[in-house]
Coordinates of C-alpha atoms in Angstrom, one line a residue:
Chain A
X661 CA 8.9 11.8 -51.2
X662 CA 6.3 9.2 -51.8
X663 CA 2.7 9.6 -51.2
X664 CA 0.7 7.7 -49.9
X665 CA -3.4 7.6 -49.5
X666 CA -5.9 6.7 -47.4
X667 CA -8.9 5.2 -47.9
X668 CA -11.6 4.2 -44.8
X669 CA -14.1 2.1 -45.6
X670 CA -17.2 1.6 -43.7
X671 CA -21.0 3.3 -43.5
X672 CA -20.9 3.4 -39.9
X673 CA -17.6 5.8 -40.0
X674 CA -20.0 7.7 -42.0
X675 CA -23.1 7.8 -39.5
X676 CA -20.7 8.8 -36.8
X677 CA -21.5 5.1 -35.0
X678 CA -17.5 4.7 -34.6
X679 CA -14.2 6.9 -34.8
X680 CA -12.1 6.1 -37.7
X681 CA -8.9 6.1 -35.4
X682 CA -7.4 3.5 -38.0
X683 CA -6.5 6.2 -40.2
X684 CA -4.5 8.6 -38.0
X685 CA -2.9 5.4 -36.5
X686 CA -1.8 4.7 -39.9
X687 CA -0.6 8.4 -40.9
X688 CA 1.4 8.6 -38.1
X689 CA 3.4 5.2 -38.5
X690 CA 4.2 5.8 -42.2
X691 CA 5.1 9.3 -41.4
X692 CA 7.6 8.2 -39.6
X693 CA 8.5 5.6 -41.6
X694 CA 9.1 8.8 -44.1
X695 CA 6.0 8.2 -46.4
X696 CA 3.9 11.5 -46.8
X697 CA 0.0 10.9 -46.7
X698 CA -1.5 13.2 -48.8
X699 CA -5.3 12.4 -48.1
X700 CA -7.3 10.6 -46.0
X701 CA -11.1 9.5 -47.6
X702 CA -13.9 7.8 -46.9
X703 CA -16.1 6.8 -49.1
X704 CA -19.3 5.2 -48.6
X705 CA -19.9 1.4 -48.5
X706 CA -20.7 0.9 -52.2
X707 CA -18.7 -0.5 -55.2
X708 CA -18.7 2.4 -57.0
X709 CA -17.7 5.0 -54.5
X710 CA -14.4 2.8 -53.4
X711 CA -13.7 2.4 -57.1
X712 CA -14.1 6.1 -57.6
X713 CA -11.4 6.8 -54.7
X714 CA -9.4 4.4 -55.3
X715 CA -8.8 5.8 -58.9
X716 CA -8.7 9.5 -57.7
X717 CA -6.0 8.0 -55.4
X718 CA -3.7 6.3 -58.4
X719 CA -4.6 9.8 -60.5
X720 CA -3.3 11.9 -58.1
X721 CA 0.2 10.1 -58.2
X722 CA 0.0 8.0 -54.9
X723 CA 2.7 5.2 -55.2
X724 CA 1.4 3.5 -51.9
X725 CA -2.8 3.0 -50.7
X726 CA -3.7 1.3 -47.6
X727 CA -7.5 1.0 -47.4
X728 CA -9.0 -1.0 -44.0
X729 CA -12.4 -1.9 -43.2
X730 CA -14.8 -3.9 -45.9
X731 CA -12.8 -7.6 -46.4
X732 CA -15.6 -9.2 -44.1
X733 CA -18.0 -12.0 -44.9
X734 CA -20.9 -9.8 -44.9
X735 CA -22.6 -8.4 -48.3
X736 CA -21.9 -4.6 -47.4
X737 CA -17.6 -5.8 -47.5
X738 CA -17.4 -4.1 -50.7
X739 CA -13.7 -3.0 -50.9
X740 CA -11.9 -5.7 -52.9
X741 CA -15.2 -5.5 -55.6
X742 CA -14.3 -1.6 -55.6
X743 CA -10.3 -2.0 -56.3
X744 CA -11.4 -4.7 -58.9
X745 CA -13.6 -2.2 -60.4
X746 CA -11.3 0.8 -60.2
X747 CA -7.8 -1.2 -61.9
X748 CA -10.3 -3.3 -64.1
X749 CA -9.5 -6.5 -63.2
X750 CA -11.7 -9.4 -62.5
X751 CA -12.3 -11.1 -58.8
X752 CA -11.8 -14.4 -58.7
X753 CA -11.0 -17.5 -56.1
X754 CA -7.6 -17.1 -55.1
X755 CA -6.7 -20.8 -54.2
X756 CA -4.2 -19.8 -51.3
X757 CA -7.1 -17.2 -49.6
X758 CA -10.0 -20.0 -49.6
X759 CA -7.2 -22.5 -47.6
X760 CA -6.4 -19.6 -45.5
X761 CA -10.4 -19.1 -44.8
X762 CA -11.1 -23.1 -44.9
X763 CA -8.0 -23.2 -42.2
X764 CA -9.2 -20.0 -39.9
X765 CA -13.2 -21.0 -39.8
X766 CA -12.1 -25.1 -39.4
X767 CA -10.0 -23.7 -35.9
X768 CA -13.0 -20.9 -34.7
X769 CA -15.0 -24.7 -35.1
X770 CA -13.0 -26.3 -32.9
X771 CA -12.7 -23.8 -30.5
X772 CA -16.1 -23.0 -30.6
X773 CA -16.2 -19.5 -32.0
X774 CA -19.0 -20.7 -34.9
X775 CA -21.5 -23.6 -35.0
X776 CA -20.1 -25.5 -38.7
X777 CA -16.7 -24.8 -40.2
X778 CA -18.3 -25.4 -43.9
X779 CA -17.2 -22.4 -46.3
X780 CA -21.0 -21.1 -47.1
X781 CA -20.7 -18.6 -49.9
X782 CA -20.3 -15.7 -47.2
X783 CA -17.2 -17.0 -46.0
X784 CA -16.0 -18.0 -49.9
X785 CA -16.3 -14.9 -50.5
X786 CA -13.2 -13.4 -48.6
X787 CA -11.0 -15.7 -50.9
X788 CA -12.1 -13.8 -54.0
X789 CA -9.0 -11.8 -55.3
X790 CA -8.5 -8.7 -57.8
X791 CA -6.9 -11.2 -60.6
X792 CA -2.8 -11.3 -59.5
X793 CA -3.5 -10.2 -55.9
X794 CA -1.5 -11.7 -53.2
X795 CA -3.6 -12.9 -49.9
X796 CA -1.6 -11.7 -46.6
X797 CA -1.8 -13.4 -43.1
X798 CA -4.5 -12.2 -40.9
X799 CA -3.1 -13.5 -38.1
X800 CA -5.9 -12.7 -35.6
X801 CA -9.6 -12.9 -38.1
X802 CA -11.3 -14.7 -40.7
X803 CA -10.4 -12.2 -43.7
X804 CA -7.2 -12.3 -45.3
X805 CA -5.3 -9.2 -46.1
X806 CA -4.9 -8.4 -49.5
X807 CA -1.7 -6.9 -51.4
X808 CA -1.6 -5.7 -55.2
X809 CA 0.7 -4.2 -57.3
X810 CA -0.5 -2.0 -60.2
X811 CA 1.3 -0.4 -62.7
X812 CA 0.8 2.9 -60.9
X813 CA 1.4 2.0 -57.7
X814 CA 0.7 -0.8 -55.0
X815 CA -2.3 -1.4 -53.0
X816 CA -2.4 -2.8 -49.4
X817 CA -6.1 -4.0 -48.3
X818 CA -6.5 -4.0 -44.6
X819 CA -8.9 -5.3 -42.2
X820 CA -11.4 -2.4 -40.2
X821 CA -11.1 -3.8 -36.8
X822 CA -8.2 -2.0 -35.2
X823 CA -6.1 -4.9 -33.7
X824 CA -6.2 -7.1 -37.0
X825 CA -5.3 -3.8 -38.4
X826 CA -2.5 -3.0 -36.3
X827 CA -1.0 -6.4 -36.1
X828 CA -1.0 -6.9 -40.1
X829 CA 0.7 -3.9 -40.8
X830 CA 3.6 -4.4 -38.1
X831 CA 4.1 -7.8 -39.3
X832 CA 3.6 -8.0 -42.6
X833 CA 3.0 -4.1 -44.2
X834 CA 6.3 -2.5 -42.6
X835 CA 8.7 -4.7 -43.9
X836 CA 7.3 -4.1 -47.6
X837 CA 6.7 -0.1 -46.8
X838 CA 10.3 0.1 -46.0
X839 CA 11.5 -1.7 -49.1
X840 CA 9.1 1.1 -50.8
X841 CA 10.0 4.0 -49.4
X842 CA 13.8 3.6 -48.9
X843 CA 16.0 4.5 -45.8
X844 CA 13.7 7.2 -45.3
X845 CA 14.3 9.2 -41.8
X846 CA 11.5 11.4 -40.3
X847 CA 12.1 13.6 -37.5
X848 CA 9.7 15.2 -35.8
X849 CA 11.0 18.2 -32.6
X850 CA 7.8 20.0 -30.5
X851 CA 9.3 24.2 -29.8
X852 CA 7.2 25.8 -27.1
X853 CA 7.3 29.1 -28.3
X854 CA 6.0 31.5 -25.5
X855 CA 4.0 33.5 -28.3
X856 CA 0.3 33.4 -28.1
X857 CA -0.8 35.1 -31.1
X858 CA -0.9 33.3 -34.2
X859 CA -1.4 35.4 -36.9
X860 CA 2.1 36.7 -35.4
X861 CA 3.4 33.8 -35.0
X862 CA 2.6 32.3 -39.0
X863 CA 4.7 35.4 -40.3
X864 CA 7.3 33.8 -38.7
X865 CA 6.9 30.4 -39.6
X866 CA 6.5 30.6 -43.0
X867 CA 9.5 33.1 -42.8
X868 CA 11.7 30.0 -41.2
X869 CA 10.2 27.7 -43.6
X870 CA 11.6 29.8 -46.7
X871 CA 14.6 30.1 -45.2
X872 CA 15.1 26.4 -44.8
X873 CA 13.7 24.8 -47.1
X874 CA 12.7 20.7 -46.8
X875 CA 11.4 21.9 -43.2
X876 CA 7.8 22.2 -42.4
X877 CA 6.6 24.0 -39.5
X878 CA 3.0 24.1 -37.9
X879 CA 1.8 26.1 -35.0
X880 CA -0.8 24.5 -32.4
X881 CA -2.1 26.0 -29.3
X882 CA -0.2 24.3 -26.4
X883 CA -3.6 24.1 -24.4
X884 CA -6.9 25.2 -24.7
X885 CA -8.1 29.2 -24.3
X886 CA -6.4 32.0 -26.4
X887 CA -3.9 33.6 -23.7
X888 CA -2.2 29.8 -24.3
X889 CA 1.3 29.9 -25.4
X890 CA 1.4 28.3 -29.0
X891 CA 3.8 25.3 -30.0
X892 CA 5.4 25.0 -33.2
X893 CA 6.2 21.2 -34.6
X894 CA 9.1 21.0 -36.8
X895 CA 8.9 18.1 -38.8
X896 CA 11.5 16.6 -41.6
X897 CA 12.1 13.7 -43.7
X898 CA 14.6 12.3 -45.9
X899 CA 17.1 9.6 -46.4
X900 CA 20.3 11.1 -44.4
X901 CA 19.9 11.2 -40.9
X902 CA 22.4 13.8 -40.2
X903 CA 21.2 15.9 -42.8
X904 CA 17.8 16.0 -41.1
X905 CA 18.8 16.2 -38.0
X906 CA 21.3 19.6 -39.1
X907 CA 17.6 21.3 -40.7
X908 CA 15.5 20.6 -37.9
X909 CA 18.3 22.0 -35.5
X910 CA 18.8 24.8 -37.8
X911 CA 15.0 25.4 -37.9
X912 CA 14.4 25.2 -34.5
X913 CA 17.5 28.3 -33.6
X914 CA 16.0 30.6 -36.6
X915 CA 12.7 30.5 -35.2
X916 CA 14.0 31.2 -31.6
X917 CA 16.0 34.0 -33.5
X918 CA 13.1 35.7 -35.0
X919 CA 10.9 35.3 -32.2
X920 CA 13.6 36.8 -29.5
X921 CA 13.5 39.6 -31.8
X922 CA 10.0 40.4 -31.9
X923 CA 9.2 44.1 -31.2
X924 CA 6.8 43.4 -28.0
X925 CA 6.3 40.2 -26.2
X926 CA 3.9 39.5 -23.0
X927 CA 4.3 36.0 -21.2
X928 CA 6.9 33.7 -22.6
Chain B
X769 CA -31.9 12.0 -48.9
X770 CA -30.1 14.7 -49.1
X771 CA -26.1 13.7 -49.5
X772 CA -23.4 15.5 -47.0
X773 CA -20.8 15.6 -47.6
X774 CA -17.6 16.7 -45.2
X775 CA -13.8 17.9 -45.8
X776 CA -12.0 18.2 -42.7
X777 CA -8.5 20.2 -43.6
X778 CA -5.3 20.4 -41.8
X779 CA -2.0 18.7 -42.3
X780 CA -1.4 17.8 -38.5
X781 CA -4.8 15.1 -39.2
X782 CA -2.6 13.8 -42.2
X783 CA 0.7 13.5 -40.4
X784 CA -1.3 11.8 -37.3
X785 CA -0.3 14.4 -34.6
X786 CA -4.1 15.2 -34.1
X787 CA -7.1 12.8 -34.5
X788 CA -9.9 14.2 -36.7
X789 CA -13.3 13.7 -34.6
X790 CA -14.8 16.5 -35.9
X791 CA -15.7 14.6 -38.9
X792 CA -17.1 12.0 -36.6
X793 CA -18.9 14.3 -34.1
X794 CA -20.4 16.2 -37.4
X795 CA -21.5 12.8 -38.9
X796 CA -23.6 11.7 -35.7
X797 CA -25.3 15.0 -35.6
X798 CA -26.1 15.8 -38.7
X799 CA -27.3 12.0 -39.2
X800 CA -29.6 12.5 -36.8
X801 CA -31.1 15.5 -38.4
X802 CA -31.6 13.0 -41.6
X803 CA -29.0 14.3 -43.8
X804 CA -26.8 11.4 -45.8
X805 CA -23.1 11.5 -45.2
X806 CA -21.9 10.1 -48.1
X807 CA -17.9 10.7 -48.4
X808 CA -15.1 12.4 -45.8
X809 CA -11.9 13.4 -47.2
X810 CA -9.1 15.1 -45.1
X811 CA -6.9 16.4 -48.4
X812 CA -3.7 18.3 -47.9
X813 CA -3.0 22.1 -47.0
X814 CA -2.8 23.0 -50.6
X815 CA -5.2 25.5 -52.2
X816 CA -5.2 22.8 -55.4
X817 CA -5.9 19.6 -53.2
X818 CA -9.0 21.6 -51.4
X819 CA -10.4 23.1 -54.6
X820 CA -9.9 19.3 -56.2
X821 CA -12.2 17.8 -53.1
X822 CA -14.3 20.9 -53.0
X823 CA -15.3 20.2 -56.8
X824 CA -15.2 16.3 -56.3
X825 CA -18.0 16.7 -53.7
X826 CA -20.2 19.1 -56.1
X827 CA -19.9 16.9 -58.9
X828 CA -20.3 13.7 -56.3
X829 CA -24.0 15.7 -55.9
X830 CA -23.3 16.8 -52.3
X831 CA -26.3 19.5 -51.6
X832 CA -24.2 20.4 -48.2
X833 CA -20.7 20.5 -48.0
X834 CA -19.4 21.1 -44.7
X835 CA -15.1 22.2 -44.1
X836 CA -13.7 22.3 -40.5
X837 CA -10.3 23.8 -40.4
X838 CA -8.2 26.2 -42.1
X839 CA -9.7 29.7 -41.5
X840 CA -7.0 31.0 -39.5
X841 CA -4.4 33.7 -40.1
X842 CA -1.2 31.5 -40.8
X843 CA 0.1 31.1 -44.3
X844 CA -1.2 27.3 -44.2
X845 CA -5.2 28.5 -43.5
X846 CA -6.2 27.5 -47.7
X847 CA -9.8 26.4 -47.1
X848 CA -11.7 29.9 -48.3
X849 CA -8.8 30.3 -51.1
X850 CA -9.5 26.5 -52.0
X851 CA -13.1 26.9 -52.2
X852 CA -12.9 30.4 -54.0
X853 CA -11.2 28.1 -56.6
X854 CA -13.1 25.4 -56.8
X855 CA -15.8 27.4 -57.6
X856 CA -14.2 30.3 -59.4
X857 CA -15.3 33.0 -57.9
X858 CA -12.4 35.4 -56.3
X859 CA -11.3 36.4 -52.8
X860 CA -12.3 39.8 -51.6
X861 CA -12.6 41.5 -48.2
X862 CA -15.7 41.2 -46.8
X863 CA -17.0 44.5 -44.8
X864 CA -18.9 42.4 -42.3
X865 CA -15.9 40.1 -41.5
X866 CA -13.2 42.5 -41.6
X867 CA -15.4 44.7 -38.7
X868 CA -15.7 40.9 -36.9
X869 CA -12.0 40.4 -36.9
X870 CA -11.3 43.9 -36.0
X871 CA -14.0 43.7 -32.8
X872 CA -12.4 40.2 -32.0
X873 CA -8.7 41.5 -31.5
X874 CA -9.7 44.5 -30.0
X875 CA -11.3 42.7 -27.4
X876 CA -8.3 40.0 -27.0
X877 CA -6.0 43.1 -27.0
X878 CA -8.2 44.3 -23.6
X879 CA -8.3 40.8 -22.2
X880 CA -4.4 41.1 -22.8
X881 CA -4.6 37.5 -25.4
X882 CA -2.7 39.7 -27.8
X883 CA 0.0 42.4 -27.8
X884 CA -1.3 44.7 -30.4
X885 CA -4.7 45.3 -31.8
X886 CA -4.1 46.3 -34.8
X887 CA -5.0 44.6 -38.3
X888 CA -2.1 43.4 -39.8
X889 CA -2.0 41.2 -43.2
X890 CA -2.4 38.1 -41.2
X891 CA -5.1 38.9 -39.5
X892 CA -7.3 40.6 -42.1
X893 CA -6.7 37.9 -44.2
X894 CA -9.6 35.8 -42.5
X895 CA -12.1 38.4 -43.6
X896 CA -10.8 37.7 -47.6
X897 CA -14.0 35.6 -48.2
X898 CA -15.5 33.8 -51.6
X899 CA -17.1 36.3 -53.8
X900 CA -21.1 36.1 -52.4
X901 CA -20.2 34.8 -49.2
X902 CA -21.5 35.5 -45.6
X903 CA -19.7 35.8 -42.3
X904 CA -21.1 33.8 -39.5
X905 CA -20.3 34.7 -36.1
X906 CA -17.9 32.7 -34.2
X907 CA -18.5 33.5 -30.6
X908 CA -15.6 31.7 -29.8
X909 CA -12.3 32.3 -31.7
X910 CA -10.8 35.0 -33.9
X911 CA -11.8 33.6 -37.6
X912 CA -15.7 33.7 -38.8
X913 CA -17.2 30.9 -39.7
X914 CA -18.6 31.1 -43.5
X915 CA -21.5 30.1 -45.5
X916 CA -21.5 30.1 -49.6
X917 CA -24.8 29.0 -51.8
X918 CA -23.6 28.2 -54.9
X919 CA -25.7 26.5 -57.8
X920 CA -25.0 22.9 -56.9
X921 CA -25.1 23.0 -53.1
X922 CA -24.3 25.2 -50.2
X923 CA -21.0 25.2 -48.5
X924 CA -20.2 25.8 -44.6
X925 CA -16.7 26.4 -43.7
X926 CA -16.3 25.6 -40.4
X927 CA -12.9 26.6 -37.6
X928 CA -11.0 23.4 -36.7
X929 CA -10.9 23.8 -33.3
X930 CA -13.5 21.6 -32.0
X931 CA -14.9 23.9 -29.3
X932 CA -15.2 26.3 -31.9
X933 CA -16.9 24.5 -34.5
X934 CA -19.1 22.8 -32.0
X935 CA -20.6 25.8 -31.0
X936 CA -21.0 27.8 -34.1
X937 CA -22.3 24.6 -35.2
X938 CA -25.2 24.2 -32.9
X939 CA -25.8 28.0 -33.1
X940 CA -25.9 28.8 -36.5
X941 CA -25.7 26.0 -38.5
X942 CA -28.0 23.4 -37.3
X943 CA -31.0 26.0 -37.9
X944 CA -29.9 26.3 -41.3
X945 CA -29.5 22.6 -42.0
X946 CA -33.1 21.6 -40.5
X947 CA -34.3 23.7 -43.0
X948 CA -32.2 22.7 -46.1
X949 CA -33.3 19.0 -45.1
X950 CA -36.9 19.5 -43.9
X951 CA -38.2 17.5 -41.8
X952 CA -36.2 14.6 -41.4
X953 CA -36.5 12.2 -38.5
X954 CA -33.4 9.9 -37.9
X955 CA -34.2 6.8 -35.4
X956 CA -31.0 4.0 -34.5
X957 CA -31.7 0.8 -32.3
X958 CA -29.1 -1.9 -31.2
X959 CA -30.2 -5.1 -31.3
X960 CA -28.4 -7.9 -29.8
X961 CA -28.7 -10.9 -31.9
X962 CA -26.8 -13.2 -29.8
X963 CA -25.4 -14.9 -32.9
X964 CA -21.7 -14.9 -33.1
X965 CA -20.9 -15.5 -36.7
X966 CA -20.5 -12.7 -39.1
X967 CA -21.1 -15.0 -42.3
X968 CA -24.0 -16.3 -40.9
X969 CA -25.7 -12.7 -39.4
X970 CA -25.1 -11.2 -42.7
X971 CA -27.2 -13.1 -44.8
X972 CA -30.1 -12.6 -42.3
X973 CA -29.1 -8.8 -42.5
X974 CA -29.4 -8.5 -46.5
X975 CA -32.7 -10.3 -46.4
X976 CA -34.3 -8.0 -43.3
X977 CA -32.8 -5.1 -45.8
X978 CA -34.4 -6.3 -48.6
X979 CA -38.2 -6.9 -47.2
X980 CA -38.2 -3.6 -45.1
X981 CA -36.4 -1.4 -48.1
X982 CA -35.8 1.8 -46.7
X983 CA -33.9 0.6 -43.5
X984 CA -30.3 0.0 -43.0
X985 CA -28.7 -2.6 -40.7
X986 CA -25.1 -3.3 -40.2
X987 CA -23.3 -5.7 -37.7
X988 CA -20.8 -5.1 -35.3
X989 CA -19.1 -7.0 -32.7
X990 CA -20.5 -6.0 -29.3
X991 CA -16.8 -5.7 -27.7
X992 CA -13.3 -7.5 -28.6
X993 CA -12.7 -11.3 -29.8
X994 CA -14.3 -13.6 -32.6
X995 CA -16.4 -15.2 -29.6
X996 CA -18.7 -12.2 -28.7
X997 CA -22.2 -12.2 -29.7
X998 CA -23.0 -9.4 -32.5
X999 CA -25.2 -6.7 -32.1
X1000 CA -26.8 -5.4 -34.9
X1001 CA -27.6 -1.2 -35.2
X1002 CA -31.0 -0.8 -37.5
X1003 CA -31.3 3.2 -38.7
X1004 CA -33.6 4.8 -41.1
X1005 CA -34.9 8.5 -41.7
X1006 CA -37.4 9.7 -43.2
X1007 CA -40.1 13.1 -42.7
X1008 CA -43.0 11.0 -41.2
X1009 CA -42.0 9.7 -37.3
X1010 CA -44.8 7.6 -36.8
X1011 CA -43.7 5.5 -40.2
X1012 CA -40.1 5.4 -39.1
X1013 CA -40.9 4.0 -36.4
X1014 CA -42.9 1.6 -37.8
X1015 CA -40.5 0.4 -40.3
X1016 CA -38.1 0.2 -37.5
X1017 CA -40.4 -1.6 -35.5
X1018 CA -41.1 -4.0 -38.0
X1019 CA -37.3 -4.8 -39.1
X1020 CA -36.3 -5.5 -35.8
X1021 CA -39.0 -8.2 -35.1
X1022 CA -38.1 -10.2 -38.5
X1023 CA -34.5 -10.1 -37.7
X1024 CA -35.4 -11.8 -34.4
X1025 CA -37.3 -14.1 -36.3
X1026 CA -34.6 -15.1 -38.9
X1027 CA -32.4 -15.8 -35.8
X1028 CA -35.2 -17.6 -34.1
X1029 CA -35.1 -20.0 -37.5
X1030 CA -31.1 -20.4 -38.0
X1031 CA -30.7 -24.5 -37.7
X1032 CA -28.2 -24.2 -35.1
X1033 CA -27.5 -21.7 -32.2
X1034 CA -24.5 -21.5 -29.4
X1035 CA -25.0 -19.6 -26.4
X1036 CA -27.5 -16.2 -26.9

């Protein structure tokens, strides 16, 4: 399986100002794309501390980071300075970016977005590169996307607000992450499970999840309140569909098995 | 300033079936009793991936560390064997938490939430705390809450269930945390600036940041589409109220002054 990290960049994720929703949006389309995150992070808006996850990311084996937030014009955009920093390469003006930001302020000009389309050193700026980076289309702002590979793994730099976000990675980030992370298959099936207790319920789980292994099980309370029935999510991924699809069925009729056979049961 | 820092722990947040907000909700608050969030991390259910984030934040220089998540009875609860860990110290039963959990499912057991009373593996394994550790009442669930001093900082390790951690939160930790901070007032204001260009705001910004040191400011579009005016959100903290709110004050009439001078201005 490959992993894949998150990074979040952005102080007012930090001061509680605005949900991070990019990243779960994120975890759950890769996931089912078949990548595995691993961790999620946010690091404050400072050079240093993106550098510092960035490199904790490529340490701990991650073959695929997506950061978002922090390619802006403003002077707290740190996150290209800190994946500059962290693989050691220098930032410089990558010739395709600046047309891309001469080309997106000239049309906000002309339709009235900004008051002078000139490319002030703000906006210059978002055309400076790791060294052998590759700008990506933001089809819908100012800052291009940014795309790196290292010799640890690759780097996609994406945009904070959520719809450049969202639109970049369907267009342009999907077709790359499947190339990545091969015909991977996720499956994902929801058992409501009639029992309310958990700490009978984990015996079980984790007995179902040695017993098939390449399966992973969690239980979550169906509802709020403790006399709630609890669900159990099976999820599994791999490259052969029918494979997957045999384990999650085979999951899902051991852990009705063990449950049926519990010694006393309320409710169900 | 005293850095925060927060590790919110559960695999669902990293597969995208549940949105963390309890990092966000945690960040607002404890903002606003003038502590520093400096760093979230959501790492995987693995006793090795919570000690590594754990240490990562002591040697980061956190004073507070607060975990949300993984206290439970299942298999997949890590967080008090990660921190044990981290910090090498080992698990043992605590007394005071195993007579908790025993109260708790005695009194589910009445309320008929549970089938059986008694304190099986999974159950008494919540009350396996860090060596030195305390057992904070959770007036909600089954799992206490727990607080660790350790050299470096102090570590709360909160249930993931928001309800639950919202209230033992409020009750028990917020006390605790206006006295680890002192004093600290934490004032925001929204300012809208009228101006719609990011480039242009943020050079205004970094100069207001640099003649009233001790303030932050960072812009944000005040709702969808590059043709909204920004607003900007000015914070600072600091023990003295009267001063904060003089600094505050005092940044937000020379931003409107910078704006006032920019050469030219659509719409406001």
């Amino acid at each position: 399986m490959t992993r894949v990290e998150i990074i979040a960049i952005g102080k007012e994720l930090l001061q509680g100002q605005t949900q991070d929703t990019n990243s779960s949006w994120l975890a759950k389309r890769i996931t089912a794309l078949g990548g595995v995150i691993k961790r999620v992070v946010i690091p404050d808006d400072d050079v240093g501390a993106i550098a510092q996850e960035i490199k904790a990311s490529l340490d701990n084996g991650a073959r695929i980071i997506i950061t978002t937030g922090g390619l802006g014009p403003t002077f707290d955009d740190m996150t290209l300075a800190g994946i500059a920093r962290a693989i050691t390469r220098p930032l410089i003006v990558h010739a395709g970016a600046l047309e891309f930001v001469t080309r997106r302020y000239q049309e906000f000009y002309e339709k009235g977005f900004v008051d002078d389309p000139k490319i002030i050193p703000a906006r210059e700026k978002m055309a400076h590169l790791p060294a052998g980076a590759e700008p990506l289309d933001n089809p819908v702002g100012t800052a291009p996307a940014v795309f790196l590979q290292t010799r640890q793994g690759v780097i996609f730099a994406l945009p904070g607000v959520p719809r450049e976000m969202q639109s970049i990675f369907e267009l342009i980030v999907v077709p790359r992450l499947k190339e990545l992370l091969g015909a991977a298959i996720y499956l994902e099936e929801t058992v409501n499970t009639g029992v309310k207790d958990e700490s009978v319920l984990g015996g079980l789980v984790e007995e179902v999840m040695k017993q098939v292994p390449g399966t992973y099980l969690k239980s979550k309370a169906a509802g709020f309140g403790p006399a709630i029935g609890l669900e159990v999510v099976i999820t599994a991924a791999g490259a052969d569909k029918k494979e997957i699809e045999k384990k999650v069925t085979k999951t899902k009729e051991l852990l009705l098995v063990l449950i049926k056979s519990l010694p006393t049961r309320t409710g169900g």
